[in-house]
Amino acid sequence: MSAAAGRGRYATTVYNEVLPFAALVVMECINVGLNTLFKAATNQGMSNHVFVVYAYGVAAICLLPSPFFSSRSRVLPPLNCSVALKILLLGVIGCASQVMGYAGISYSSPTLASAISNLVPAFTFILALLFRMETLVLRSPTSRAKVMGTIVSVTGAFVVTLYKGPRIAVTTTTSPHTTSNVIRFLSSTQSNWMLGGLFLTTEYLLVPMWYIVQTQIMKEYPAELTVVFFYNLIVSVLAAIVGAFMVPDLIKWKIRLDISLASIICSGIFGSFVNNTIHTWALRVKGPVYVAMFKPLSIAIAVAMGVVILGDTLYLGSIIGSTIIAIGFYTVMWGKAKEKDDNLKASDLESSTAEKLPLLQGRKCEDMPNESSDR
């Protein structure tokens, strides 16, 4: 193998394996922080409908030049009616999921949102089966593992949603005065654990649909920034239409120079802009199931951030349910990894067989004239 070929293979490995892994881990950390910041802003009186309009509007403004750069940097297929309709569908799904998700956080907590987000791999697997992006053979141990893992994950999500459990005391290094202020600042003024869990479960039913549609769009129109720009614009417009009915008071649309403005700007740039762009790119490179497998990281990040840094309250139901979800999730991932290994072994066997066949054919061709001459 030449040095150039080795460098090319190394660059391909970094692009296809290392970068998606690192980027998705970082984005899960950022998302937990953004959810916590949003929780603090809503507790100061900001409406989640107003938040979605402004946050996605900020992202659309940041991405405004992207269609011009995308068309110049690469040769793209025409943005036809089919792609436009799929982007519109993507915007509808995204708007509904964001409204449901932020409503769920405002009724419960960022930790519950992170716990229920572990359902995304299971829901993604189910939708991938329906859209024939995954295969299911019940006789295969890998298929059985994926099915059982999906059932276990759904069961764990029901535990997290329906069972809050007793409060678990956690000792932190934060001073009592600071901890009490932070808890008062982040605790929900309209706490409803079950209602928040239902909103969040609905959101994470819609997220896999977003993954599936976005993957299909990337196959037809592989321009991440352009697609994300139109997506953010559509979500902002749709959220404004919904918000006009849900929040008719114009005073609530006025953003004060406090944590509400900070939450909108940070979520617009790091959430709606950076997060959606990275996830869109990762969906094109690795596919929806790979992207969904990083969601269980958020519960560990949320618990660590909420308990250690913010002095948040930890409940027994979250621990039990999250443990069940994690077991189901890694069962599904084991099935995926085993299936991938089996496919690689099958492809290697086919390639080795293909290499041997020309030699056999060559021998047959050499033997045929001898047979004719003998006759």
PDB file of N, CA, C and O in Angstrom, residues 89-120:
ATOM      1  N   LEU A  89     -42.375  19.310   4.921  1.00  0.00           N
ATOM      2  CA  LEU A  89     -42.774  18.268   5.869  1.00  0.00           C
ATOM      3  C   LEU A  89     -41.804  18.209   7.035  1.00  0.00           C
ATOM      4  O   LEU A  89     -42.211  18.051   8.204  1.00  0.00           O
ATOM      5  N   LEU A  90     -40.513  18.366   6.746  1.00  0.00           N
ATOM      6  CA  LEU A  90     -39.501  18.387   7.802  1.00  0.00           C
ATOM      7  C   LEU A  90     -39.757  19.535   8.773  1.00  0.00           C
ATOM      8  O   LEU A  90     -39.631  19.382   9.994  1.00  0.00           O
ATOM      9  N   GLY A  91     -40.130  20.703   8.221  1.00  0.00           N
ATOM     10  CA  GLY A  91     -40.428  21.849   9.064  1.00  0.00           C
ATOM     11  C   GLY A  91     -41.647  21.626   9.940  1.00  0.00           C
ATOM     12  O   GLY A  91     -41.665  22.026  11.108  1.00  0.00           O
ATOM     13  N   VAL A  92     -42.679  20.992   9.392  1.00  0.00           N
ATOM     14  CA  VAL A  92     -43.884  20.704  10.184  1.00  0.00           C
ATOM     15  C   VAL A  92     -43.552  19.760  11.330  1.00  0.00           C
ATOM     16  O   VAL A  92     -43.964  19.975  12.481  1.00  0.00           O
ATOM     17  N   ILE A  93     -42.796  18.695  11.027  1.00  0.00           N
ATOM     18  CA  ILE A  93     -42.404  17.742  12.069  1.00  0.00           C
ATOM     19  C   ILE A  93     -41.537  18.432  13.118  1.00  0.00           C
ATOM     20  O   ILE A  93     -41.730  18.246  14.332  1.00  0.00           O
ATOM     21  N   GLY A  94     -40.570  19.243  12.653  1.00  0.00           N
ATOM     22  CA  GLY A  94     -39.679  19.921  13.583  1.00  0.00           C
ATOM     23  C   GLY A  94     -40.405  20.913  14.463  1.00  0.00           C
ATOM     24  O   GLY A  94     -40.137  21.002  15.665  1.00  0.00           O
ATOM     25  N   CYS A  95     -41.331  21.664  13.895  1.00  0.00           N
ATOM     26  CA  CYS A  95     -42.095  22.647  14.671  1.00  0.00           C
ATOM     27  C   CYS A  95     -42.921  21.950  15.748  1.00  0.00           C
ATOM     28  O   CYS A  95     -42.925  22.366  16.921  1.00  0.00           O
ATOM     29  N   ALA A  96     -43.608  20.875  15.366  1.00  0.00           N
ATOM     30  CA  ALA A  96     -44.423  20.146  16.339  1.00  0.00           C
ATOM     31  C   ALA A  96     -43.568  19.543  17.446  1.00  0.00           C
ATOM     32  O   ALA A  96     -43.923  19.612  18.636  1.00  0.00           O
ATOM     33  N   SER A  97     -42.415  18.961  17.078  1.00  0.00           N
ATOM     34  CA  SER A  97     -41.566  18.335  18.090  1.00  0.00           C
ATOM     35  C   SER A  97     -40.973  19.365  19.036  1.00  0.00           C
ATOM     36  O   SER A  97     -40.888  19.122  20.253  1.00  0.00           O
ATOM     37  N   GLN A  98     -40.589  20.539  18.511  1.00  0.00           N
ATOM     38  CA  GLN A  98     -40.005  21.557  19.368  1.00  0.00           C
ATOM     39  C   GLN A  98     -41.037  22.143  20.334  1.00  0.00           C
ATOM     40  O   GLN A  98     -40.749  22.362  21.513  1.00  0.00           O
ATOM     41  N   VAL A  99     -42.235  22.404  19.840  1.00  0.00           N
ATOM     42  CA  VAL A  99     -43.291  22.937  20.707  1.00  0.00           C
ATOM     43  C   VAL A  99     -43.615  21.930  21.811  1.00  0.00           C
ATOM     44  O   VAL A  99     -43.743  22.286  23.000  1.00  0.00           O
ATOM     45  N   MET A 100     -43.740  20.642  21.442  1.00  0.00           N
ATOM     46  CA  MET A 100     -44.013  19.612  22.433  1.00  0.00           C
ATOM     47  C   MET A 100     -42.859  19.469  23.416  1.00  0.00           C
ATOM     48  O   MET A 100     -43.064  19.339  24.638  1.00  0.00           O
ATOM     49  N   GLY A 101     -41.639  19.483  22.895  1.00  0.00           N
ATOM     50  CA  GLY A 101     -40.478  19.278  23.752  1.00  0.00           C
ATOM     51  C   GLY A 101     -40.283  20.381  24.769  1.00  0.00           C
ATOM     52  O   GLY A 101     -40.078  20.117  25.967  1.00  0.00           O
ATOM     53  N   TYR A 102     -40.373  21.625  24.321  1.00  0.00           N
ATOM     54  CA  TYR A 102     -40.177  22.739  25.251  1.00  0.00           C
ATOM     55  C   TYR A 102     -41.332  22.850  26.236  1.00  0.00           C
ATOM     56  O   TYR A 102     -41.144  23.253  27.389  1.00  0.00           O
ATOM     57  N   ALA A 103     -42.539  22.484  25.811  1.00  0.00           N
ATOM     58  CA  ALA A 103     -43.660  22.445  26.748  1.00  0.00           C
ATOM     59  C   ALA A 103     -43.418  21.374  27.807  1.00  0.00           C
ATOM     60  O   ALA A 103     -43.696  21.582  29.005  1.00  0.00           O
ATOM     61  N   GLY A 104     -42.888  20.232  27.388  1.00  0.00           N
ATOM     62  CA  GLY A 104     -42.597  19.170  28.340  1.00  0.00           C
ATOM     63  C   GLY A 104     -41.539  19.558  29.350  1.00  0.00           C
ATOM     64  O   GLY A 104     -41.646  19.250  30.545  1.00  0.00           O
ATOM     65  N   ILE A 105     -40.488  20.281  28.895  1.00  0.00           N
ATOM     66  CA  ILE A 105     -39.448  20.728  29.823  1.00  0.00           C
ATOM     67  C   ILE A 105     -40.005  21.739  30.813  1.00  0.00           C
ATOM     68  O   ILE A 105     -39.683  21.719  32.006  1.00  0.00           O
ATOM     69  N   SER A 106     -40.861  22.648  30.337  1.00  0.00           N
ATOM     70  CA  SER A 106     -41.431  23.659  31.225  1.00  0.00           C
ATOM     71  C   SER A 106     -42.337  23.033  32.279  1.00  0.00           C
ATOM     72  O   SER A 106     -42.445  23.540  33.394  1.00  0.00           O
ATOM     73  N   TYR A 107     -42.967  21.897  31.973  1.00  0.00           N
ATOM     74  CA  TYR A 107     -43.826  21.216  32.939  1.00  0.00           C
ATOM     75  C   TYR A 107     -43.043  20.274  33.848  1.00  0.00           C
ATOM     76  O   TYR A 107     -43.529  19.913  34.920  1.00  0.00           O
ATOM     77  N   SER A 108     -41.852  19.836  33.428  1.00  0.00           N
ATOM     78  CA  SER A 108     -41.106  18.869  34.232  1.00  0.00           C
ATOM     79  C   SER A 108     -39.694  19.367  34.508  1.00  0.00           C
ATOM     80  O   SER A 108     -39.511  20.284  35.304  1.00  0.00           O
ATOM     81  N   SER A 109     -38.697  18.786  33.834  1.00  0.00           N
ATOM     82  CA  SER A 109     -37.312  19.200  34.063  1.00  0.00           C
ATOM     83  C   SER A 109     -36.452  18.744  32.892  1.00  0.00           C
ATOM     84  O   SER A 109     -36.816  17.825  32.157  1.00  0.00           O
ATOM     85  N   PRO A 110     -35.255  19.361  32.715  1.00  0.00           N
ATOM     86  CA  PRO A 110     -34.332  18.905  31.666  1.00  0.00           C
ATOM     87  C   PRO A 110     -33.864  17.466  31.882  1.00  0.00           C
ATOM     88  O   PRO A 110     -33.574  16.758  30.923  1.00  0.00           O
ATOM     89  N   THR A 111     -33.780  17.034  33.137  1.00  0.00           N
ATOM     90  CA  THR A 111     -33.356  15.663  33.410  1.00  0.00           C
ATOM     91  C   THR A 111     -34.361  14.655  32.875  1.00  0.00           C
ATOM     92  O   THR A 111     -33.991  13.626  32.287  1.00  0.00           O
ATOM     93  N   LEU A 112     -35.650  14.923  33.062  1.00  0.00           N
ATOM     94  CA  LEU A 112     -36.678  14.035  32.510  1.00  0.00           C
ATOM     95  C   LEU A 112     -36.630  14.027  30.988  1.00  0.00           C
ATOM     96  O   LEU A 112     -36.796  12.977  30.356  1.00  0.00           O
ATOM     97  N   ALA A 113     -36.385  15.197  30.393  1.00  0.00           N
ATOM     98  CA  ALA A 113     -36.263  15.266  28.926  1.00  0.00           C
ATOM     99  C   ALA A 113     -35.118  14.393  28.435  1.00  0.00           C
ATOM    100  O   ALA A 113     -35.241  13.678  27.436  1.00  0.00           O
ATOM    101  N   SER A 114     -33.993  14.436  29.140  1.00  0.00           N
ATOM    102  CA  SER A 114     -32.848  13.616  28.745  1.00  0.00           C
ATOM    103  C   SER A 114     -33.136  12.134  28.938  1.00  0.00           C
ATOM    104  O   SER A 114     -32.699  11.300  28.150  1.00  0.00           O
ATOM    105  N   ALA A 115     -33.887  11.800  29.989  1.00  0.00           N
ATOM    106  CA  ALA A 115     -34.212  10.389  30.233  1.00  0.00           C
ATOM    107  C   ALA A 115     -35.111   9.831  29.135  1.00  0.00           C
ATOM    108  O   ALA A 115     -34.867   8.746  28.596  1.00  0.00           O
ATOM    109  N   ILE A 116     -36.143  10.576  28.787  1.00  0.00           N
ATOM    110  CA  ILE A 116     -37.087  10.078  27.782  1.00  0.00           C
ATOM    111  C   ILE A 116     -36.471  10.119  26.378  1.00  0.00           C
ATOM    112  O   ILE A 116     -36.892   9.369  25.491  1.00  0.00           O
ATOM    113  N   SER A 117     -35.453  10.951  26.175  1.00  0.00           N
ATOM    114  CA  SER A 117     -34.790  10.988  24.866  1.00  0.00           C
ATOM    115  C   SER A 117     -34.134   9.656  24.533  1.00  0.00           C
ATOM    116  O   SER A 117     -33.818   9.386  23.373  1.00  0.00           O
ATOM    117  N   ASN A 118     -33.930   8.798  25.550  1.00  0.00           N
ATOM    118  CA  ASN A 118     -33.383   7.472  25.286  1.00  0.00           C
ATOM    119  C   ASN A 118     -34.319   6.594  24.464  1.00  0.00           C
ATOM    120  O   ASN A 118     -33.927   5.522  24.001  1.00  0.00           O
ATOM    121  N   LEU A 119     -35.575   7.039  24.315  1.00  0.00           N
ATOM    122  CA  LEU A 119     -36.520   6.306  23.478  1.00  0.00           C
ATOM    123  C   LEU A 119     -36.220   6.457  21.988  1.00  0.00           C
ATOM    124  O   LEU A 119     -36.705   5.669  21.181  1.00  0.00           O
ATOM    125  N   VAL A 120     -35.459   7.471  21.620  1.00  0.00           N
ATOM    126  CA  VAL A 120     -35.231   7.766  20.205  1.00  0.00           C
ATOM    127  C   VAL A 120     -34.650   6.574  19.445  1.00  0.00           C
ATOM    128  O   VAL A 120     -35.112   6.271  18.340  1.00  0.00           O
TER     129      VAL A 120
END
